[in-house]
Amino acid sequence: NARLRRVIGDVLDLTRMEHGEFPMAVREVELRELLERVLPEIQTACQKKGLSCSRSGEEKVRLAVDPEQAGRMLAAVLHNAVQYTERGGITVSYTERGTQVVVTVQDTGVGIPDDQLSHVFAKPKLGTLLHGKGISLCLARQLAKRMGAEVVLVSSELTRGSTFALTFPKPSVVKKPEGQHAAVAA
């Protein structure tokens, strides 16, 4: 089962990150590259559920990230949005904000109950993992941390949806992310 293999791979990668054994190859890339790799799968998932999927913003902005892991981080947040949305849709927008590029993922899903807000990015328990839930946001946050990026819950309202923001550094301002040993050319 592909879903189970992905969950096991994600758990193993989280463990490697916790032990500092997860190298990153940070380089300069255009946001457009990440979107072209991630959005087709998300759009297909949205179509299967009858959801809309829209995007807006300046795609020519450049980021300083590990392209594979930044794509994985973005995909994790988007898959989470699709998983918890039954009607309406997902909106992806992006903008430059000073020395950063902010990608916002907004859904019209079920929202997050107040008593679960503080656990959104927590490492899930085994039972939750076996049902294929709970790891995507934890993984996204750990990947972000390793690249000098960030993923945060901006807002959530029950029955109205949630908004997450992924903040990536621009190449000219890259500092050495946690666990990163390679230099980045601006």
GROMACS .gro file of C-alpha atoms in nm:
model
  186
    1ASN     CA    1   0.000   0.000   0.000
    2ALA     CA    2   0.154   0.330  -0.116
    3ARG     CA    3   0.001   0.537   0.167
    4LEU     CA    4   0.152   0.311   0.433
    5ARG     CA    5   0.495   0.322   0.263
    6ARG     CA    6   0.478   0.703   0.256
    7VAL     CA    7   0.384   0.719   0.626
    8ILE     CA    8   0.669   0.483   0.718
    9GLY     CA    9   0.912   0.688   0.508
   10ASP     CA   10   0.793   1.009   0.677
   11VAL     CA   11   0.839   0.857   1.025
   12LEU     CA   12   1.191   0.740   0.935
   13ASP     CA   13   1.279   1.085   0.799
   14LEU     CA   14   1.148   1.254   1.114
   15THR     CA   15   1.368   1.024   1.321
   16ARG     CA   16   1.670   1.105   1.102
   17MET     CA   17   1.601   1.478   1.144
   18GLU     CA   18   1.579   1.441   1.522
   19HIS     CA   19   1.923   1.277   1.518
   20GLY     CA   20   2.076   1.535   1.282
   21GLU     CA   21   2.116   1.278   1.005
   22PHE     CA   22   1.909   1.448   0.737
   23PRO     CA   23   2.125   1.652   0.499
   24MET     CA   24   1.981   1.943   0.303
   25ALA     CA   25   2.109   2.075  -0.029
   26VAL     CA   26   1.998   2.439  -0.011
   27ARG     CA   27   2.020   2.631  -0.336
   28GLU     CA   28   1.848   2.914  -0.519
   29VAL     CA   29   1.526   2.817  -0.701
   30GLU     CA   30   1.219   2.990  -0.840
   31LEU     CA   31   0.894   2.938  -0.654
   32ARG     CA   32   0.743   2.843  -0.990
   33GLU     CA   33   0.961   2.527  -0.994
   34LEU     CA   34   0.816   2.410  -0.663
   35LEU     CA   35   0.460   2.488  -0.766
   36GLU     CA   36   0.493   2.304  -1.099
   37ARG     CA   37   0.613   1.995  -0.916
   38VAL     CA   38   0.354   1.996  -0.637
   39LEU     CA   39   0.032   2.151  -0.767
   40PRO     CA   40  -0.064   1.897  -1.040
   41GLU     CA   41  -0.107   1.621  -0.780
   42ILE     CA   42  -0.302   1.856  -0.552
   43GLN     CA   43  -0.525   1.970  -0.840
   44THR     CA   44  -0.599   1.606  -0.923
   45ALA     CA   45  -0.688   1.534  -0.559
   46CYS     CA   46  -0.914   1.841  -0.556
   47GLN     CA   47  -1.088   1.733  -0.877
   48LYS     CA   48  -1.157   1.388  -0.730
   49LYS     CA   49  -1.332   1.552  -0.435
   50GLY     CA   50  -1.506   1.819  -0.643
   51LEU     CA   51  -1.301   2.100  -0.485
   52SER     CA   52  -1.170   2.412  -0.652
   53CYS     CA   53  -0.796   2.481  -0.648
   54SER     CA   54  -0.674   2.832  -0.726
   55ARG     CA   55  -0.346   3.014  -0.704
   56SER     CA   56  -0.228   3.372  -0.722
   57GLY     CA   57   0.089   3.572  -0.682
   58GLU     CA   58   0.428   3.639  -0.835
   59GLU     CA   59   0.583   3.303  -0.924
   60LYS     CA   60   0.919   3.440  -1.041
   61VAL     CA   61   1.037   3.506  -0.688
   62ARG     CA   62   1.347   3.317  -0.586
   63LEU     CA   63   1.394   3.113  -0.272
   64ALA     CA   64   1.693   2.961  -0.095
   65VAL     CA   65   1.577   2.607  -0.014
   66ASP     CA   66   1.642   2.242  -0.072
   67PRO     CA   67   1.403   2.214  -0.370
   68GLU     CA   68   1.304   1.853  -0.305
   69GLN     CA   69   1.236   1.905   0.065
   70ALA     CA   70   1.065   2.244   0.014
   71GLY     CA   71   0.836   2.076  -0.240
   72ARG     CA   72   0.770   1.799   0.009
   73MET     CA   73   0.694   2.056   0.280
   74LEU     CA   74   0.452   2.244   0.054
   75ALA     CA   75   0.288   1.918  -0.059
   76ALA     CA   76   0.240   1.810   0.305
   77VAL     CA   77   0.050   2.128   0.391
   78LEU     CA   78  -0.155   2.110   0.070
   79HIS     CA   79  -0.242   1.741   0.116
   80ASN     CA   80  -0.353   1.822   0.470
   81ALA     CA   81  -0.581   2.096   0.334
   82VAL     CA   82  -0.736   1.860   0.079
   83GLN     CA   83  -0.776   1.581   0.335
   84TYR     CA   84  -0.982   1.800   0.569
   85THR     CA   85  -1.189   1.980   0.304
   86GLU     CA   86  -1.512   1.829   0.170
   87ARG     CA   87  -1.660   2.128  -0.013
   88GLY     CA   88  -1.534   2.460  -0.141
   89GLY     CA   89  -1.166   2.454  -0.217
   90ILE     CA   90  -0.802   2.532  -0.161
   91THR     CA   91  -0.639   2.866  -0.240
   92VAL     CA   92  -0.262   2.904  -0.270
   93SER     CA   93  -0.123   3.258  -0.276
   94TYR     CA   94   0.229   3.389  -0.253
   95THR     CA   95   0.390   3.722  -0.193
   96GLU     CA   96   0.723   3.876  -0.110
   97ARG     CA   97   0.748   4.026   0.237
   98GLY     CA   98   1.080   4.197   0.299
   99THR     CA   99   1.353   3.933   0.304
  100GLN     CA  100   1.105   3.644   0.276
  101VAL     CA  101   0.860   3.479   0.042
  102VAL     CA  102   0.531   3.381   0.205
  103VAL     CA  103   0.314   3.105   0.059
  104THR     CA  104  -0.034   3.094   0.208
  105VAL     CA  105  -0.255   2.783   0.190
  106GLN     CA  106  -0.618   2.849   0.273
  107ASP     CA  107  -0.892   2.586   0.276
  108THR     CA  108  -1.266   2.580   0.337
  109GLY     CA  109  -1.244   2.261   0.541
  110VAL     CA  110  -1.361   2.150   0.882
  111GLY     CA  111  -1.123   2.372   1.077
  112ILE     CA  112  -0.934   2.275   1.390
  113PRO     CA  113  -1.105   2.251   1.730
  114ASP     CA  114  -0.964   2.490   1.992
  115ASP     CA  115  -0.846   2.205   2.213
  116GLN     CA  116  -0.631   2.070   1.927
  117LEU     CA  117  -0.470   2.396   1.812
  118SER     CA  118  -0.163   2.353   2.030
  119HIS     CA  119  -0.108   2.001   1.891
  120VAL     CA  120  -0.131   2.078   1.518
  121PHE     CA  121   0.244   2.037   1.461
  122ALA     CA  122   0.307   1.774   1.731
  123LYS     CA  123   0.457   1.436   1.647
  124PRO     CA  124   0.157   1.202   1.618
  125LYS     CA  125   0.094   0.894   1.828
  126LEU     CA  126   0.122   0.550   1.671
  127GLY     CA  127  -0.254   0.492   1.648
  128THR     CA  128  -0.301   0.815   1.457
  129LEU     CA  129  -0.017   0.726   1.223
  130LEU     CA  130  -0.165   0.387   1.143
  131HIS     CA  131  -0.475   0.567   1.016
  132GLY     CA  132  -0.256   0.781   0.790
  133LYS     CA  133  -0.323   1.104   0.973
  134GLY     CA  134  -0.120   1.345   1.175
  135ILE     CA  135   0.228   1.334   1.029
  136SER     CA  136   0.211   1.580   0.740
  137LEU     CA  137   0.218   1.901   0.944
  138CYS     CA  138   0.480   1.769   1.187
  139LEU     CA  139   0.699   1.672   0.892
  140ALA     CA  140   0.641   2.010   0.722
  141ARG     CA  141   0.749   2.199   1.033
  142GLN     CA  142   1.064   1.990   1.079
  143LEU     CA  143   1.162   2.029   0.713
  144ALA     CA  144   1.106   2.404   0.741
  145LYS     CA  145   1.320   2.427   1.052
  146ARG     CA  146   1.606   2.246   0.877
  147MET     CA  147   1.598   2.493   0.584
  148GLY     CA  148   1.566   2.817   0.779
  149ALA     CA  149   1.202   2.838   0.670
  150GLU     CA  150   0.885   2.831   0.880
  151VAL     CA  151   0.532   2.691   0.867
  152VAL     CA  152   0.263   2.831   1.097
  153LEU     CA  153  -0.110   2.809   1.148
  154VAL     CA  154  -0.239   3.159   1.075
  155SER     CA  155  -0.604   3.095   1.159
  156SER     CA  156  -0.865   2.824   1.189
  157GLU     CA  157  -1.239   2.837   1.238
  158LEU     CA  158  -1.460   2.532   1.281
  159THR     CA  159  -1.666   2.454   0.969
  160ARG     CA  160  -1.501   2.742   0.781
  161GLY     CA  161  -1.145   2.621   0.729
  162SER     CA  162  -0.785   2.691   0.811
  163THR     CA  163  -0.502   2.905   0.678
  164PHE     CA  164  -0.135   2.807   0.697
  165ALA     CA  165   0.164   3.022   0.599
  166LEU     CA  166   0.496   2.885   0.476
  167THR     CA  167   0.775   3.141   0.493
  168PHE     CA  168   1.091   3.086   0.289
  169PRO     CA  169   1.409   3.295   0.291
  170LYS     CA  170   1.518   3.479  -0.021
  171PRO     CA  171   1.866   3.383  -0.146
  172SER     CA  172   2.032   3.712  -0.047
  173VAL     CA  173   1.948   3.666   0.321
  174VAL     CA  174   2.016   3.299   0.380
  175LYS     CA  175   2.176   3.220   0.709
  176LYS     CA  176   2.297   2.877   0.805
  177PRO     CA  177   1.983   2.670   0.882
  178GLU     CA  178   1.987   2.417   1.162
  179GLY     CA  179   2.182   2.110   1.054
  180GLN     CA  180   2.292   2.274   0.728
  181HIS     CA  181   2.655   2.259   0.630
  182ALA     CA  182   2.658   2.370   0.266
  183ALA     CA  183   2.698   2.733   0.164
  184VAL     CA  184   2.440   2.897  -0.061
  185ALA     CA  185   2.540   3.123  -0.345
  186ALA     CA  186   2.318   3.430  -0.373
   0.00000   0.00000   0.00000
